[in-house]
Structure formats: structure tokens, C-alpha cells
PDB file of C-alpha atoms in Angstrom:
ATOM      1  CA  MET O 104     153.891 104.607 142.166  1.00 90.00           C
ATOM      2  CA  SER O 105     156.852 104.989 144.603  1.00 97.00           C
ATOM      3  CA  LYS O 106     156.536 105.808 148.193  1.00 98.00           C
ATOM      4  CA  TRP O 107     158.605 108.703 149.473  1.00 98.00           C
ATOM      5  CA  LEU O 108     159.797 109.858 152.787  1.00 98.00           C
ATOM      6  CA  ILE O 109     161.048 113.542 153.090  1.00 98.00           C
ATOM      7  CA  VAL O 110     163.506 114.608 155.920  1.00 98.00           C
ATOM      8  CA  GLY O 111     163.808 118.305 156.345  1.00 98.00           C
ATOM      9  CA  SER O 112     160.185 118.770 155.255  1.00 98.00           C
ATOM     10  CA  GLY O 113     159.799 122.117 156.959  1.00 96.00           C
ATOM     11  CA  GLY O 114     162.787 123.746 155.180  1.00 94.00           C
ATOM     12  CA  PHE O 115     162.943 126.258 152.376  1.00 93.00           C
ATOM     13  CA  ILE O 116     163.685 123.682 149.689  1.00 96.00           C
ATOM     14  CA  ALA O 117     161.335 121.183 150.660  1.00 97.00           C
ATOM     15  CA  PRO O 118     158.245 122.352 148.750  1.00 96.00           C
ATOM     16  CA  ARG O 119     160.074 121.768 145.518  1.00 96.00           C
ATOM     17  CA  HIS O 120     160.348 118.132 146.437  1.00 98.00           C
ATOM     18  CA  PHE O 121     156.635 117.758 147.539  1.00 98.00           C
ATOM     19  CA  GLU O 122     155.720 119.401 144.170  1.00 97.00           C
ATOM     20  CA  SER O 123     157.999 117.213 142.146  1.00 98.00           C
ATOM     21  CA  ILE O 124     156.896 113.982 143.741  1.00 98.00           C
ATOM     22  CA  LYS O 125     153.367 114.906 142.890  1.00 98.00           C
ATOM     23  CA  ASN O 126     154.074 115.832 139.363  1.00 98.00           C
ATOM     24  CA  ILE O 127     155.613 112.306 138.630  1.00 98.00           C
ATOM     25  CA  GLY O 128     152.836 110.490 140.104  1.00 98.00           C
ATOM     26  CA  ASP O 129     154.423 109.291 143.304  1.00 98.00           C
ATOM     27  CA  GLU O 130     153.347 110.031 146.881  1.00 98.00           C
ATOM     28  CA  VAL O 131     154.798 111.025 150.191  1.00 98.00           C
ATOM     29  CA  VAL O 132     153.990 108.797 153.023  1.00 98.00           C
ATOM     30  CA  GLY O 133     156.139 110.311 155.851  1.00 98.00           C
ATOM     31  CA  THR O 134     157.764 113.645 156.775  1.00 98.00           C
ATOM     32  CA  CYS O 135     160.241 114.507 159.378  1.00 98.00           C
ATOM     33  CA  ASP O 136     161.706 117.834 160.643  1.00 98.00           C
ATOM     34  CA  VAL O 137     163.202 118.884 163.912  1.00 96.00           C
ATOM     35  CA  LYS O 138     160.953 121.839 163.811  1.00 93.00           C
ATOM     36  CA  SER O 139     157.793 120.523 165.390  1.00 91.00           C
ATOM     37  CA  ASP O 140     155.821 123.828 164.491  1.00 91.00           C
ATOM     38  CA  THR O 141     156.112 122.820 160.746  1.00 92.00           C
ATOM     39  CA  ASN O 142     153.714 119.839 161.580  1.00 94.00           C
ATOM     40  CA  PRO O 143     155.876 116.863 160.422  1.00 98.00           C
ATOM     41  CA  ASP O 144     154.873 113.319 161.091  1.00 98.00           C
ATOM     42  CA  PHE O 145     157.903 112.577 162.821  1.00 98.00           C
ATOM     43  CA  THR O 146     160.736 114.846 164.634  1.00 97.00           C
ATOM     44  CA  ASP O 147     163.222 111.777 164.823  1.00 98.00           C
ATOM     45  CA  TYR O 148     164.552 110.580 161.523  1.00 98.00           C
ATOM     46  CA  LYS O 149     165.439 107.186 162.811  1.00 98.00           C
ATOM     47  CA  GLU O 150     162.132 106.622 164.099  1.00 98.00           C
ATOM     48  CA  MET O 151     160.525 107.506 160.625  1.00 98.00           C
ATOM     49  CA  LEU O 152     162.809 105.034 158.897  1.00 98.00           C
ATOM     50  CA  GLU O 153     161.943 102.327 161.488  1.00 98.00           C
ATOM     51  CA  LEU O 154     158.185 102.884 161.271  1.00 98.00           C
ATOM     52  CA  VAL O 155     157.219 103.755 157.795  1.00 98.00           C
ATOM     53  CA  SER O 156     157.417 101.552 154.727  1.00 98.00           C
ATOM     54  CA  ALA O 157     158.716 103.518 151.739  1.00 98.00           C
ATOM     55  CA  ASP O 158     160.753 103.170 148.633  1.00 98.00           C
ATOM     56  CA  ALA O 159     162.982 106.195 148.784  1.00 98.00           C
ATOM     57  CA  VAL O 160     163.767 109.254 150.814  1.00 98.00           C
ATOM     58  CA  ALA O 161     164.320 112.886 149.778  1.00 98.00           C
ATOM     59  CA  ILE O 162     166.928 114.553 151.965  1.00 98.00           C
ATOM     60  CA  CYS O 163     166.441 118.236 152.408  1.00 98.00           C
ATOM     61  CA  THR O 164     168.362 118.765 155.669  1.00 98.00           C
ATOM     62  CA  PRO O 165     171.481 121.011 156.360  1.00 98.00           C
ATOM     63  CA  ASN O 166     174.620 119.957 154.407  1.00 98.00           C
ATOM     64  CA  TYR O 167     176.482 118.512 157.231  1.00 98.00           C
ATOM     65  CA  LEU O 168     173.673 116.045 157.893  1.00 98.00           C
ATOM     66  CA  HIS O 169     173.463 114.672 154.349  1.00 98.00           C
ATOM     67  CA  TYR O 170     176.261 111.911 154.621  1.00 98.00           C
ATOM     68  CA  PRO O 171     175.020 110.262 157.741  1.00 98.00           C
ATOM     69  CA  MET O 172     171.360 110.276 156.689  1.00 98.00           C
ATOM     70  CA  ILE O 173     172.113 108.909 153.245  1.00 98.00           C
ATOM     71  CA  GLN O 174     173.910 105.960 154.983  1.00 98.00           C
ATOM     72  CA  MET O 175     171.108 105.534 157.330  1.00 98.00           C
ATOM     73  CA  ALA O 176     168.510 105.407 154.387  1.00 98.00           C
ATOM     74  CA  LEU O 177     170.695 102.847 152.599  1.00 98.00           C
ATOM     75  CA  ASP O 178     171.010 100.724 155.499  1.00 98.00           C
ATOM     76  CA  LYS O 179     167.088 100.441 155.607  1.00 98.00           C
ATOM     77  CA  GLY O 180     167.171  99.441 151.827  1.00 98.00           C
ATOM     78  CA  LEU O 181     165.907 102.776 150.484  1.00 98.00           C
ATOM     79  CA  ARG O 182     166.934 104.750 147.465  1.00 98.00           C
ATOM     80  CA  VAL O 183     168.185 108.295 148.120  1.00 98.00           C
ATOM     81  CA  LEU O 184     167.605 111.832 146.518  1.00 98.00           C
ATOM     82  CA  CYS O 185     169.619 114.300 148.250  1.00 98.00           C
ATOM     83  CA  GLU O 186     170.018 117.926 147.910  1.00 98.00           C
ATOM     84  CA  LYS O 187     173.378 119.284 146.957  1.00 97.00           C
ATOM     85  CA  PRO O 188     176.205 119.024 148.113  1.00 97.00           C
ATOM     86  CA  LEU O 189     175.833 114.980 148.783  1.00 97.00           C
ATOM     87  CA  THR O 190     178.541 115.430 151.344  1.00 97.00           C
ATOM     88  CA  LEU O 191     181.095 118.035 152.492  1.00 97.00           C
ATOM     89  CA  SER O 192     184.178 116.035 151.673  1.00 97.00           C
ATOM     90  CA  SER O 193     185.415 113.882 148.665  1.00 97.00           C
ATOM     91  CA  LYS O 194     186.371 111.164 151.298  1.00 97.00           C
ATOM     92  CA  GLU O 195     182.816 110.738 152.410  1.00 97.00           C
ATOM     93  CA  ILE O 196     181.218 110.846 148.889  1.00 98.00           C
ATOM     94  CA  GLU O 197     183.660 108.155 147.885  1.00 98.00           C
ATOM     95  CA  GLN O 198     182.100 105.915 150.284  1.00 97.00           C
ATOM     96  CA  LEU O 199     178.595 105.949 148.607  1.00 98.00           C
ATOM     97  CA  PRO O 200     177.380 103.511 146.046  1.00 98.00           C
ATOM     98  CA  ASN O 201     177.186 104.421 142.359  1.00 98.00           C
ATOM     99  CA  ASP O 202     174.711 101.766 141.363  1.00 97.00           C
ATOM    100  CA  GLY O 203     171.735 104.171 140.998  1.00 97.00           C
ATOM    101  CA  ARG O 204     170.582 103.917 144.714  1.00 98.00           C
ATOM    102  CA  VAL O 205     171.875 107.511 145.543  1.00 98.00           C
ATOM    103  CA  GLY O 206     171.311 110.453 143.346  1.00 98.00           C
ATOM    104  CA  ALA O 207     172.368 114.217 143.794  1.00 98.00           C
ATOM    105  CA  VAL O 208     170.163 117.245 143.008  1.00 98.00           C
ATOM    106  CA  LEU O 209     172.265 119.309 140.619  1.00 97.00           C
ATOM    107  CA  GLN O 210     169.455 120.688 138.593  1.00 95.00           C
ATOM    108  CA  LEU O 211     171.746 123.106 136.377  1.00 95.00           C
ATOM    109  CA  ARG O 212     172.228 120.135 134.205  1.00 96.00           C
ATOM    110  CA  TYR O 213     168.726 120.722 132.886  1.00 95.00           C
ATOM    111  CA  HIS O 214     169.520 124.358 131.872  1.00 94.00           C
ATOM    112  CA  PRO O 215     169.164 124.821 127.944  1.00 93.00           C
ATOM    113  CA  VAL O 216     173.008 125.764 127.931  1.00 91.00           C
ATOM    114  CA  CYS O 217     173.773 122.006 128.122  1.00 91.00           C
ATOM    115  CA  TYR O 218     172.936 121.721 124.415  1.00 86.00           C
ATOM    116  CA  LEU O 219     176.578 123.033 123.936  1.00 84.00           C
ATOM    117  CA  ARG O 220     177.879 119.896 125.677  1.00 84.00           C
ATOM    118  CA  PRO O 221     178.160 117.750 122.507  1.00 79.00           C
ATOM    119  CA  MET O 222     180.585 120.309 120.993  1.00 77.00           C
ATOM    120  CA  LYS O 223     184.009 119.188 120.852  1.00 71.00           C
ATOM    121  CA  LYS O 224     185.712 122.533 121.938  1.00 82.00           C
ATOM    122  CA  LEU O 225     184.229 125.269 123.884  1.00 89.00           C
ATOM    123  CA  GLU O 226     186.067 128.350 124.469  1.00 91.00           C
ATOM    124  CA  GLY O 227     186.535 129.962 127.817  1.00 93.00           C
ATOM    125  CA  GLY O 228     184.615 132.849 129.436  1.00 96.00           C
ATOM    126  CA  SER O 229     183.235 133.387 132.851  1.00 97.00           C
ATOM    127  CA  ILE O 230     180.714 132.425 135.293  1.00 96.00           C
ATOM    128  CA  ILE O 231     179.086 134.973 137.759  1.00 96.00           C
ATOM    129  CA  LEU O 232     176.866 134.537 140.563  1.00 96.00           C
ATOM    130  CA  LYS O 233     175.509 137.591 142.687  1.00 95.00           C
ATOM    131  CA  VAL O 234     172.876 136.795 145.108  1.00 94.00           C
ATOM    132  CA  TYR O 235     171.279 138.687 147.972  1.00 93.00           C
ATOM    133  CA  ARG O 236     170.812 136.711 151.382  1.00 92.00           C
ATOM    134  CA  ASP O 237     169.241 138.423 154.514  1.00 93.00           C
ATOM    135  CA  ASP O 238     170.019 138.140 158.073  1.00 94.00           C
ATOM    136  CA  ASP O 239     168.046 134.939 158.449  1.00 93.00           C
ATOM    137  CA  TYR O 240     170.432 133.329 156.136  1.00 94.00           C
ATOM    138  CA  TRP O 241     173.486 134.060 158.291  1.00 95.00           C
ATOM    139  CA  ALA O 242     171.651 133.343 161.453  1.00 96.00           C
ATOM    140  CA  SER O 243     170.831 129.737 160.007  1.00 96.00           C
ATOM    141  CA  TRP O 244     172.991 126.872 159.466  1.00 96.00           C
ATOM    142  CA  LYS O 245     173.823 128.219 155.847  1.00 95.00           C
ATOM    143  CA  GLY O 246     175.853 130.944 157.688  1.00 95.00           C
ATOM    144  CA  SER O 247     178.075 128.506 159.512  1.00 96.00           C
ATOM    145  CA  LYS O 248     181.089 127.266 157.669  1.00 95.00           C
ATOM    146  CA  GLU O 249     180.974 124.092 159.705  1.00 96.00           C
ATOM    147  CA  LYS O 250     177.403 123.127 158.751  1.00 97.00           C
ATOM    148  CA  SER O 251     177.062 124.396 155.183  1.00 97.00           C
ATOM    149  CA  GLY O 252     180.742 124.166 153.936  1.00 96.00           C
ATOM    150  CA  GLY O 253     180.867 127.783 153.209  1.00 96.00           C
ATOM    151  CA  ILE O 254     180.025 129.713 150.080  1.00 96.00           C
ATOM    152  CA  LEU O 255     181.670 127.324 147.646  1.00 96.00           C
ATOM    153  CA  PHE O 256     179.789 124.271 148.886  1.00 96.00           C
ATOM    154  CA  ASN O 257     176.594 125.906 149.603  1.00 94.00           C
ATOM    155  CA  LEU O 258     176.384 128.046 146.307  1.00 94.00           C
ATOM    156  CA  GLY O 259     179.267 127.467 144.061  1.00 95.00           C
ATOM    157  CA  VAL O 260     178.757 123.756 143.763  1.00 97.00           C
ATOM    158  CA  HIS O 261     175.825 124.069 141.294  1.00 96.00           C
ATOM    159  CA  TYR O 262     178.100 126.190 139.062  1.00 96.00           C
ATOM    160  CA  PHE O 263     181.208 124.113 139.282  1.00 97.00           C
ATOM    161  CA  ASP O 264     179.191 121.107 138.400  1.00 97.00           C
ATOM    162  CA  LEU O 265     177.853 122.838 135.349  1.00 96.00           C
ATOM    163  CA  LEU O 266     181.413 123.750 134.203  1.00 96.00           C
ATOM    164  CA  ILE O 267     182.604 120.308 134.612  1.00 96.00           C
ATOM    165  CA  TYR O 268     179.514 118.954 132.860  1.00 95.00           C
ATOM    166  CA  LEU O 269     180.121 121.115 129.877  1.00 94.00           C
ATOM    167  CA  LEU O 270     183.911 121.043 129.770  1.00 94.00           C
ATOM    168  CA  GLY O 271     185.242 117.931 131.408  1.00 94.00           C
ATOM    169  CA  ASN O 272     186.969 117.049 134.448  1.00 96.00           C
ATOM    170  CA  GLU O 273     190.652 117.894 133.273  1.00 95.00           C
ATOM    171  CA  TYR O 274     191.554 121.421 134.686  1.00 97.00           C
ATOM    172  CA  LYS O 275     194.257 123.384 136.384  1.00 96.00           C
ATOM    173  CA  ILE O 276     193.333 126.055 139.015  1.00 96.00           C
ATOM    174  CA  ILE O 277     195.213 129.413 138.166  1.00 96.00           C
ATOM    175  CA  GLU O 278     194.024 131.609 140.855  1.00 95.00           C
ATOM    176  CA  SER O 279     191.611 131.052 143.887  1.00 96.00           C
ATOM    177  CA  SER O 280     190.401 133.344 146.824  1.00 95.00           C
ATOM    178  CA  TYR O 281     187.270 133.089 149.068  1.00 90.00           C
ATOM    179  CA  SER O 282     185.751 134.482 152.188  1.00 94.00           C
ATOM    180  CA  ASP O 283     182.347 134.130 153.839  1.00 94.00           C
ATOM    181  CA  ARG O 284     180.763 136.304 151.188  1.00 95.00           C
ATOM    182  CA  LEU O 285     182.969 136.207 148.181  1.00 97.00           C
ATOM    183  CA  ALA O 286     184.693 133.453 146.106  1.00 97.00           C
ATOM    184  CA  LYS O 287     186.562 134.242 142.963  1.00 97.00           C
ATOM    185  CA  GLY O 288     189.307 132.783 140.782  1.00 97.00           C
ATOM    186  CA  LYS O 289     190.356 131.389 137.500  1.00 97.00           C
ATOM    187  CA  ILE O 290     190.250 127.735 136.035  1.00 98.00           C
ATOM    188  CA  ASP O 291     191.847 126.225 133.126  1.00 97.00           C
ATOM    189  CA  PHE O 292     189.723 123.475 131.678  1.00 96.00           C
ATOM    190  CA  ASN O 293     192.111 122.106 129.185  1.00 93.00           C
ATOM    191  CA  GLY O 294     192.699 125.224 127.537  1.00 94.00           C
ATOM    192  CA  SER O 295     189.309 126.763 127.957  1.00 95.00           C
ATOM    193  CA  VAL O 296     189.942 129.415 130.693  1.00 97.00           C
ATOM    194  CA  PHE O 297     187.055 130.591 132.938  1.00 97.00           C
ATOM    195  CA  ASP O 298     187.009 133.218 135.589  1.00 97.00           C
ATOM    196  CA  TYR O 299     184.403 132.623 138.322  1.00 97.00           C
ATOM    197  CA  TYR O 300     182.988 135.136 140.620  1.00 97.00           C
ATOM    198  CA  ILE O 301     180.391 134.139 143.400  1.00 97.00           C
ATOM    199  CA  GLU O 302     179.157 136.895 145.897  1.00 97.00           C
ATOM    200  CA  ILE O 303     176.622 137.020 148.639  1.00 96.00           C
ATOM    201  CA  MET O 304     175.465 140.701 148.460  1.00 94.00           C
ATOM    202  CA  ASP O 305     174.131 142.644 151.508  1.00 89.00           C
ATOM    203  CA  ASN O 306     171.478 144.374 149.296  1.00 86.00           C
ATOM    204  CA  ASN O 307     169.004 143.143 146.829  1.00 83.00           C
ATOM    205  CA  ASP O 308     170.268 145.335 143.904  1.00 81.00           C
ATOM    206  CA  GLY O 309     171.886 143.565 140.891  1.00 81.00           C
ATOM    207  CA  GLN O 310     171.278 139.912 141.519  1.00 86.00           C
ATOM    208  CA  ASP O 311     172.831 138.014 138.524  1.00 91.00           C
ATOM    209  CA  ARG O 312     173.471 134.382 137.500  1.00 93.00           C
ATOM    210  CA  ARG O 313     175.331 134.475 134.118  1.00 94.00           C
ATOM    211  CA  LEU O 314     177.569 132.200 132.087  1.00 96.00           C
ATOM    212  CA  THR O 315     179.740 133.524 129.264  1.00 95.00           C
ATOM    213  CA  ILE O 316     180.997 130.635 127.135  1.00 93.00           C
ATOM    214  CA  SER O 317     182.261 130.468 123.430  1.00 90.00           C
ATOM    215  CA  GLY O 318     181.312 134.200 123.045  1.00 90.00           C
ATOM    216  CA  GLN O 319     177.729 133.795 124.210  1.00 90.00           C
ATOM    217  CA  GLU O 320     176.317 135.444 127.239  1.00 94.00           C
ATOM    218  CA  ILE O 321     173.587 133.047 128.893  1.00 93.00           C
ATOM    219  CA  SER O 322     171.455 133.816 131.741  1.00 93.00           C
ATOM    220  CA  LEU O 323     171.303 130.754 134.207  1.00 92.00           C
ATOM    221  CA  SER O 324     168.323 132.129 136.109  1.00 87.00           C
ATOM    222  CA  LYS O 325     166.559 135.283 136.640  1.00 82.00           C
ATOM    223  CA  GLN O 326     164.655 133.832 139.702  1.00 80.00           C
ATOM    224  CA  ASP O 327     165.436 134.959 143.243  1.00 74.00           C
ATOM    225  CA  ASN O 328     166.505 131.280 143.928  1.00 77.00           C
ATOM    226  CA  LEU O 329     167.652 128.577 141.370  1.00 80.00           C
ATOM    227  CA  SER O 330     165.145 126.154 142.805  1.00 76.00           C
ATOM    228  CA  TYR O 331     162.252 128.373 141.399  1.00 80.00           C
ATOM    229  CA  GLU O 332     163.281 127.345 137.856  1.00 84.00           C
ATOM    230  CA  GLY O 333     161.274 124.048 138.145  1.00 88.00           C
ATOM    231  CA  TRP O 334     164.056 121.654 137.236  1.00 95.00           C
ATOM    232  CA  HIS O 335     163.434 119.517 140.422  1.00 96.00           C
ATOM    233  CA  THR O 336     160.694 117.637 138.618  1.00 97.00           C
ATOM    234  CA  ASP O 337     163.225 116.870 135.887  1.00 97.00           C
ATOM    235  CA  VAL O 338     165.589 115.474 138.360  1.00 97.00           C
ATOM    236  CA  TYR O 339     162.827 113.315 139.995  1.00 98.00           C
ATOM    237  CA  ARG O 340     161.361 112.061 136.658  1.00 97.00           C
ATOM    238  CA  ASP O 341     165.046 110.773 135.785  1.00 98.00           C
ATOM    239  CA  PHE O 342     165.659 109.337 139.171  1.00 98.00           C
ATOM    240  CA  LYS O 343     162.315 107.523 138.828  1.00 97.00           C
ATOM    241  CA  GLY O 344     163.527 106.112 135.401  1.00 96.00           C
ATOM    242  CA  GLY O 345     166.961 105.017 136.974  1.00 95.00           C
ATOM    243  CA  LYS O 346     168.963 107.971 135.677  1.00 96.00           C
ATOM    244  CA  VAL O 347     170.817 109.795 138.452  1.00 97.00           C
ATOM    245  CA  VAL O 348     173.685 112.040 139.028  1.00 98.00           C
ATOM    246  CA  THR O 349     175.778 109.498 140.901  1.00 98.00           C
ATOM    247  CA  PRO O 350     178.194 110.063 143.805  1.00 98.00           C
ATOM    248  CA  PHE O 351     180.944 109.569 141.409  1.00 98.00           C
ATOM    249  CA  GLU O 352     179.779 112.351 139.117  1.00 98.00           C
ATOM    250  CA  ALA O 353     178.948 114.720 142.101  1.00 98.00           C
ATOM    251  CA  CYS O 354     182.172 114.073 143.696  1.00 98.00           C
ATOM    252  CA  LYS O 355     183.974 116.113 140.545  1.00 98.00           C
ATOM    253  CA  SER O 356     182.623 119.226 141.775  1.00 98.00           C
ATOM    254  CA  ILE O 357     183.257 118.537 145.322  1.00 98.00           C
ATOM    255  CA  LYS O 358     187.013 117.857 144.623  1.00 98.00           C
ATOM    256  CA  LEU O 359     187.177 121.031 142.582  1.00 98.00           C
ATOM    257  CA  ILE O 360     185.974 123.038 145.443  1.00 97.00           C
ATOM    258  CA  GLU O 361     188.554 121.343 147.747  1.00 97.00           C
ATOM    259  CA  LYS O 362     191.306 122.170 145.225  1.00 96.00           C
ATOM    260  CA  CYS O 363     190.228 125.653 145.023  1.00 95.00           C
ATOM    261  CA  ILE O 364     190.262 125.967 148.925  1.00 93.00           C
ATOM    262  CA  HIS O 365     193.682 124.317 149.169  1.00 87.00           C
ATOM    263  CA  THR O 366     195.120 126.558 146.216  1.00 86.00           C
ATOM    264  CA  GLN O 367     194.205 129.788 148.352  1.00 72.00           C
ATOM    265  CA  GLN O 368     195.741 128.127 151.571  1.00 61.00           C
ATOM    266  CA  GLN O 369     199.043 127.598 150.007  1.00 56.00           C
TER     267      GLN O 369
END
């Protein structure tokens, strides 16, 4: 039985981590959050790392804190499972070890659509994400491009990771545009061309997460949030067995996002 610490224990995504740790037979021995009203064991991450003996830490904090918190945990000899994105730049993620000590939560790799992956050639199509987020979203760190990375880092990274996982890491960006609420473009994956459309809507009508590939239209989730699909437990089970989405793998979607942003800026 492994002993876990959770930082960001009072946040939206943390319950998926508590549940998954329990599901795989491990235990949480320390929690940390800056919001004292969520009743964490600690409000100071460094203090928790110093005082509590553990095997691993789950990082559920705002995106801009991921990289320094990963490094601090590694310095204490802990394994790390971190919510997406691991970092907000490819330069940072390339500094992380690829020996199984660090894993990224990119749970769309557990979607049944991944049965298509062994096929030699997949035809192009589209990936569409339309989600509603209320005023609390925009008032939080998620509404800050500096802290979240913006719409592509905060939402698009799951879907770009899925496309690379299915189609490979050879691609050319044909079109790209983005704003706070909308990112869209066209990417050629070695002959398989995909349109992407990622929108944060201001109403709750018509939410959608859909992939069209090789003539098949596939729902990626009908839940209000992707985390409700239950794939976090699969991520934890594999992490416990030594199988992780390494920084090297997670970096591929980060670099694709950076190139999409750069393409628009040209």
C-alpha cells in the first residue's frame, strides 16, 4: 500500500484523486490547500513535504504551480502524478525525468476510441469541444491566461494529446486562431487532416465533446466535465504498476499547442 499526499486538496478535481487512491487500495496520509476553510492538514506545501512520510504526491493545483511543485516533490524522493498540463512550456517539461517518477493525468487515452490506434492509417475528420463555464470559472485562476495558459492549455491539451496518441507526432499546422473563449484550426497529421474547434460557451445549451475519425462520429464524453468519466482510477492503477504518461509523451501536446499559438502570431 502506497502512501499519498494531495496538494490542491480543496479544489474541483481533488475528489477524483481521493476516490482513485481509495479504489486502488492506497491511502492518503496528508493534504494541503491554501484555502484553510477546506480543512486541509497543511496550508504550506513545503511544510507538508518536510513533515509527512509518503511515497507519492498528487498535484491538483493551478497549472502555473505544477512545475515548481513537481520539482519540490522530486527533491524529496517522491513519485508524482500531476494533473494536465504538466507545465506551461516545453522548456520546463523537458527538464523533468522520464524514468517513471513523474506521470501526467491525460485520461482520454483510456477512452474506447483508442482501439483504433493499432490501425496503420486513420482518415482525417474533426474534433469538437463545446463546454459551458460560469462566472466562477472566469473569476478563478482558470480565467487567467498567465496562470492557466489559456483555452488551449487548460482545455485543448486533452484533445490534442488524444490526436497525437491516435495519429502520431508528425504534423503540419495549416490554420490556427484562438481567443479567450474560442480556439479553432486545421492540422495535417501526415495526410490525415483534422479540424479542431474548442469553445467555452456563455450558456449551458449544446455542450459537446465529439471526435469524427475515419468516417466514425464518436462521443468523447456526455458528462458536464471530462473528469466525471471515471478514468482517473485507470490512470492511478497504471501509475501504481509503473506505467505512466511520461513528460516526454506529455510534451508532444504542449509543443503542438505552442506551435498553434505561434502560427496565429505570425
